[in-house]
Short mmCIF file of C-alpha atoms and ligand atoms in Angstrom, two decimals:
data_model
loop_
_atom_site.label_atom_id
_atom_site.label_comp_id
_atom_site.label_asym_id
_atom_site.label_seq_id
_atom_site.Cartn_x
_atom_site.Cartn_y
_atom_site.Cartn_z
CA MET F 1 0.09 0.07 0.01
CA ASN F 2 1.22 3.45 -0.91
CA PRO F 3 2.38 4.89 2.50
CA ARG F 4 0.56 8.43 1.45
CA THR F 5 -2.90 6.58 1.14
CA PRO F 6 -4.94 6.36 4.33
CA GLU F 7 -7.49 3.71 5.08
CA PRO F 8 -10.81 4.65 2.82
CA LEU F 9 -13.54 6.39 4.50
CA ASP F 10 -16.84 5.20 4.83
CA PRO F 11 -18.39 6.27 1.63
CA PHE F 12 -20.91 8.39 3.39
CA ILE F 13 -18.86 10.20 5.30
CA MET F 14 -17.81 13.62 3.48
CA LEU F 15 -15.46 16.01 4.82
CA ILE F 16 -14.15 19.57 3.97
CA ASP F 17 -10.43 20.70 4.02
CA SER F 18 -11.08 24.51 4.93
CA HIS F 19 -7.39 25.53 4.25
CA ALA F 20 -5.02 24.08 1.83
CA HIS F 21 -2.43 25.69 -0.40
CA LEU F 22 -2.85 23.62 -3.63
CA GLU F 23 -1.28 26.32 -5.75
CA MET F 24 1.80 26.04 -4.07
CA SER F 25 4.87 24.64 -6.20
CA ASP F 26 5.12 21.50 -3.73
CA TYR F 27 2.39 20.22 -5.80
CA ASP F 28 3.63 21.14 -9.31
CA ALA F 29 4.59 17.51 -10.12
CA ASP F 30 1.50 15.64 -9.13
CA ARG F 31 -1.26 18.26 -8.29
CA ASP F 32 -3.96 16.27 -10.28
CA ALA F 33 -3.08 12.97 -8.29
CA VAL F 34 -3.19 15.07 -5.10
CA ILE F 35 -6.61 16.25 -5.86
CA LYS F 36 -7.83 12.83 -7.02
CA ARG F 37 -6.56 11.29 -3.78
CA ALA F 38 -8.55 13.87 -1.73
CA LEU F 39 -11.67 12.98 -3.73
CA ASP F 40 -11.22 9.30 -3.40
CA GLN F 41 -10.99 9.84 0.26
CA GLY F 42 -14.25 11.46 0.67
CA ILE F 43 -13.04 15.05 0.87
CA GLU F 44 -15.94 16.81 -0.72
CA LYS F 45 -14.55 20.40 -1.20
CA ILE F 46 -11.34 22.17 -0.68
CA ILE F 47 -10.76 25.91 0.07
CA THR F 48 -7.15 26.77 -1.48
CA ILE F 49 -5.87 29.86 0.00
CA GLY F 50 -3.81 32.53 -1.57
CA ILE F 51 -1.12 34.25 0.20
CA GLY F 52 0.20 36.83 -2.53
CA MET F 53 -0.54 37.95 -6.10
CA LYS F 54 0.90 35.06 -7.76
CA GLU F 55 -0.75 32.39 -5.47
CA CYS F 56 -4.15 34.32 -5.52
CA GLU F 57 -4.13 34.05 -9.62
CA GLN F 58 -3.26 30.40 -9.21
CA ALA F 59 -5.70 29.49 -6.31
CA LEU F 60 -8.40 31.27 -8.53
CA ALA F 61 -7.63 29.25 -11.63
CA LEU F 62 -7.64 26.15 -9.57
CA ALA F 63 -11.07 26.86 -8.19
CA ARG F 64 -12.19 27.51 -11.89
CA ALA F 65 -10.78 24.36 -13.06
CA TYR F 66 -12.46 22.04 -10.48
CA PRO F 67 -15.90 22.23 -9.35
CA PHE F 68 -15.32 21.20 -5.90
CA ILE F 69 -12.23 23.54 -5.05
CA TYR F 70 -12.83 27.20 -4.02
CA ALA F 71 -10.48 30.00 -3.51
CA ALA F 72 -9.73 32.50 -0.70
CA LEU F 73 -7.64 35.75 -1.79
CA GLY F 74 -5.41 37.59 0.34
CA LEU F 75 -2.22 38.83 1.40
CA HIS F 76 -0.42 36.57 3.93
CA PRO F 77 1.21 38.70 6.81
CA HIS F 78 4.76 37.21 5.79
CA ASN F 79 4.12 39.17 2.58
CA ALA F 80 2.90 42.40 4.18
CA LYS F 81 5.93 44.21 3.02
CA ARG F 82 5.17 43.69 -0.76
CA ASP F 83 3.21 46.41 -2.40
CA SER F 84 -0.29 45.22 -1.82
CA SER F 85 -2.41 47.69 -4.24
CA ARG F 86 -2.25 45.61 -7.33
CA LEU F 87 -3.41 42.55 -5.17
CA PHE F 88 -6.12 44.36 -3.59
CA ASP F 89 -7.29 45.81 -7.06
CA PHE F 90 -7.16 42.06 -8.36
CA ILE F 91 -9.34 40.99 -5.21
CA LYS F 92 -11.93 43.59 -5.97
CA GLU F 93 -12.26 42.59 -9.26
CA ARG F 94 -12.53 38.95 -8.66
CA ALA F 95 -14.69 39.09 -5.42
CA GLY F 96 -18.00 38.72 -7.29
CA ASN F 97 -16.88 35.36 -8.65
CA GLU F 98 -18.76 32.42 -7.23
CA LYS F 99 -15.58 30.54 -6.82
CA VAL F 100 -14.13 33.27 -4.35
CA VAL F 101 -15.59 32.49 -0.94
CA ALA F 102 -13.29 34.39 1.32
CA LEU F 103 -10.53 36.96 1.91
CA GLY F 104 -7.33 35.59 3.57
CA GLU F 105 -5.32 34.42 4.72
CA MET F 106 -4.52 37.66 6.67
CA GLY F 107 -3.42 38.44 9.99
CA LEU F 108 -0.30 38.73 12.17
CA ASP F 109 2.95 36.55 12.38
CA PHE F 110 5.16 37.96 15.30
CA TYR F 111 6.86 34.73 15.35
CA LYS F 112 8.85 34.74 12.15
CA ASN F 113 8.40 38.38 11.73
CA TRP F 114 9.19 38.05 7.80
CA SER F 115 7.49 41.56 7.39
CA PRO F 116 7.86 44.38 9.92
CA GLN F 117 4.99 44.36 12.42
CA GLN F 118 3.90 47.95 11.30
CA ASP F 119 3.35 46.64 7.82
CA GLN F 120 1.48 43.59 9.08
CA ILE F 121 -0.95 45.59 11.11
CA ARG F 122 -1.48 47.91 8.37
CA CYS F 123 -2.28 45.20 5.96
CA PHE F 124 -4.54 43.28 8.26
CA HIS F 125 -6.74 46.57 8.87
CA GLU F 126 -6.92 47.06 5.01
CA GLN F 127 -8.04 43.41 4.45
CA LEU F 128 -10.62 43.51 7.14
CA SER F 129 -12.22 46.73 5.46
CA LEU F 130 -11.67 45.20 2.23
CA ALA F 131 -13.64 42.15 3.38
CA ARG F 132 -16.29 44.41 4.90
CA GLU F 133 -16.85 46.31 1.64
CA LEU F 134 -16.93 43.10 -0.50
CA LYS F 135 -19.04 41.04 2.10
CA LEU F 136 -16.85 38.21 2.23
CA PRO F 137 -15.70 36.06 5.58
CA VAL F 138 -11.99 36.39 6.52
CA ILE F 139 -9.50 33.83 7.34
CA ILE F 140 -7.13 34.88 9.82
CA HIS F 141 -3.45 33.72 10.48
CA ASP F 142 -2.30 34.22 14.06
CA ARG F 143 0.96 33.17 15.18
CA ASP F 144 2.34 34.52 18.49
CA ALA F 145 0.29 37.63 18.27
CA HIS F 146 -3.04 36.50 20.03
CA ALA F 147 -3.73 39.61 21.87
CA GLU F 148 -3.13 41.84 18.89
CA THR F 149 -5.20 39.87 16.62
CA VAL F 150 -8.23 39.79 19.04
CA ALA F 151 -7.67 43.62 19.54
CA ILE F 152 -7.64 44.33 15.74
CA LEU F 153 -10.73 42.03 15.00
CA LYS F 154 -12.67 43.94 17.91
CA GLU F 155 -11.45 47.40 16.66
CA GLU F 156 -12.79 46.40 13.26
CA GLN F 157 -15.96 45.17 14.49
CA ALA F 158 -15.17 41.80 12.65
CA ARG F 159 -18.41 40.27 14.29
CA ASP F 160 -20.13 41.70 11.19
CA ILE F 161 -17.78 40.37 8.75
CA GLY F 162 -17.44 36.93 10.02
CA GLY F 163 -14.72 34.37 9.55
CA VAL F 164 -12.42 31.71 10.99
CA ILE F 165 -9.17 31.69 13.06
CA HIS F 166 -7.17 29.36 10.88
CA CYS F 167 -4.82 26.72 12.47
CA PHE F 168 -5.87 27.89 15.98
CA SER F 169 -3.07 28.26 18.54
CA GLY F 170 -4.25 30.71 21.19
CA ASP F 171 -5.93 29.59 24.55
CA TYR F 172 -9.52 28.75 25.56
CA ARG F 173 -10.02 32.38 26.56
CA MET F 174 -9.08 33.72 23.01
CA ALA F 175 -11.20 30.97 21.23
CA SER F 176 -14.14 31.98 23.32
CA GLU F 177 -13.58 35.68 22.48
CA CYS F 178 -13.31 34.92 19.04
CA ILE F 179 -16.68 32.55 19.21
CA ASP F 180 -18.22 35.44 20.80
CA MET F 181 -17.53 37.63 17.65
CA GLY F 182 -19.35 34.68 15.56
CA PHE F 183 -15.94 33.35 14.41
CA TYR F 184 -15.08 29.72 13.89
CA ILE F 185 -12.07 27.91 15.12
CA SER F 186 -10.06 25.90 12.66
CA ILE F 187 -8.03 22.93 14.05
CA PRO F 188 -5.00 21.57 11.90
CA GLY F 189 -3.14 18.52 11.73
CA THR F 190 -1.11 19.07 14.73
CA VAL F 191 -4.08 18.02 16.85
CA THR F 192 -2.99 14.24 16.06
CA PHE F 193 0.33 14.98 17.84
CA LYS F 194 0.75 13.30 21.24
CA ASN F 195 2.41 16.42 22.83
CA ALA F 196 -0.82 18.77 21.60
CA ALA F 197 -2.15 18.66 25.13
CA THR F 198 -3.51 22.43 25.08
CA LEU F 199 -5.16 21.90 21.62
CA HIS F 200 -6.53 18.58 22.88
CA GLU F 201 -8.09 20.61 25.71
CA MET F 202 -9.58 23.16 23.72
CA VAL F 203 -11.20 20.57 21.28
CA LYS F 204 -12.63 18.86 24.22
CA LYS F 205 -14.15 22.30 25.50
CA LEU F 206 -15.08 23.96 22.31
CA PRO F 207 -18.55 23.32 20.74
CA LEU F 208 -18.51 21.39 17.59
CA GLU F 209 -20.82 23.93 15.88
CA ARG F 210 -18.05 26.41 15.70
CA LEU F 211 -15.24 24.16 14.62
CA LEU F 212 -13.69 23.72 11.23
CA ILE F 213 -10.99 21.18 9.94
CA GLU F 214 -7.98 22.01 7.88
CA THR F 215 -4.68 20.46 6.66
CA ASP F 216 -2.71 23.87 6.07
CA ALA F 217 -1.34 21.49 3.24
CA PRO F 218 1.68 21.32 2.24
CA PHE F 219 2.51 22.15 5.93
CA LEU F 220 1.63 20.72 9.47
CA THR F 221 1.41 17.06 8.28
CA PRO F 222 -0.69 14.94 10.48
CA HIS F 223 0.17 11.75 12.36
CA PRO F 224 1.16 9.15 11.04
CA PHE F 225 2.60 11.06 7.84
CA ARG F 226 4.59 13.74 10.00
CA GLY F 227 7.50 14.76 8.38
CA LYS F 228 6.36 14.24 4.81
CA ARG F 229 4.43 16.72 2.58
CA ASN F 230 0.73 17.30 3.72
CA GLU F 231 -2.18 16.98 1.26
CA PRO F 232 -6.05 17.48 1.79
CA ALA F 233 -6.71 13.62 1.82
CA TYR F 234 -5.17 13.87 5.52
CA VAL F 235 -7.73 15.97 6.77
CA ARG F 236 -9.65 12.97 7.93
CA TYR F 237 -7.06 12.53 10.42
CA VAL F 238 -8.01 15.73 12.22
CA ALA F 239 -11.42 14.79 11.91
CA ASP F 240 -10.70 11.16 13.45
CA LYS F 241 -8.76 12.91 16.37
CA ILE F 242 -11.49 15.23 17.23
CA ALA F 243 -14.00 12.35 17.33
CA GLU F 244 -11.72 10.57 19.71
CA ILE F 245 -11.18 13.55 21.77
CA LYS F 246 -14.71 14.44 21.96
CA LYS F 247 -15.81 10.81 22.16
CA LEU F 248 -18.35 11.26 19.14
CA PRO F 249 -18.86 9.17 16.24
CA LEU F 250 -16.65 10.24 13.13
CA GLU F 251 -19.96 10.75 11.22
CA GLU F 252 -21.10 13.57 13.66
CA VAL F 253 -17.82 15.43 13.44
CA ALA F 254 -17.79 15.04 9.68
CA ARG F 255 -21.56 16.30 9.49
CA ALA F 256 -21.32 19.33 11.95
CA THR F 257 -17.47 20.62 10.39
CA THR F 258 -18.82 20.10 6.87
CA GLU F 259 -22.18 22.01 7.60
CA ASN F 260 -19.80 24.73 9.38
CA ALA F 261 -17.79 25.32 6.38
CA ILE F 262 -20.89 25.47 3.83
CA ASN F 263 -22.41 28.00 5.99
CA LEU F 264 -19.29 30.03 6.73
CA PHE F 265 -18.28 30.08 2.96
CA ARG F 266 -21.82 29.93 1.64
CA LEU F 267 -20.56 27.10 -0.51
CA SER F 268 -23.29 25.55 -2.87
NI1 NI Z 1 -2.15 28.60 5.48
#
């Protein structure tokens, strides 16, 4: 058996990978095969996430090519020092396309600080107001900037915009604050790691009605594929782990997280 292929899901269980980067060059050699594996594994829909101009164009092209792939367009905090005006014009022009379902990923990364924090903060504000104008939900990236992220979301009254904190790494209090603002919390593959005690505790306490699942592929590969390239098919390991932690049938986790993603991104 191919080590990349997990056990097949029950054919009636369908999942949505709410955050992948299928346009990244990591998939240039075998993108079609990766997408086919996801479909074969019951991954019903995939949101592929732009992080800059080139990636947004490619994400939208993929969304147009595959009926079950949707695109989010945005400027990642890593790229906040780049000129954003061309990208923001592109986003405005494409926002009406039915395959564009969110703005992002956007936010703050004070761990790597690949762009100056002032640029990250400015770009975050700009994209939140763009999302408000374009009436699209947002996908938030937050690494080592929990307090700042929540403060900006409150300041921009993000409650009216709606969205998801992707690859959630904050504490329960932050999760509750975001849920109070109407946001969803997205659980990544790291939940399958033995040493992810905080995340396990969080999954136990958070209501299933506010959870999404994601791979963040090609990054954050879940157990038992840790160390290899990630791909959307592996989102089922996230669902499995949530079911185990919450002591629920996988079917229930699949149904709820799929419904949550459909509602947030208004997927058909
Ligand atoms: Ni991402």
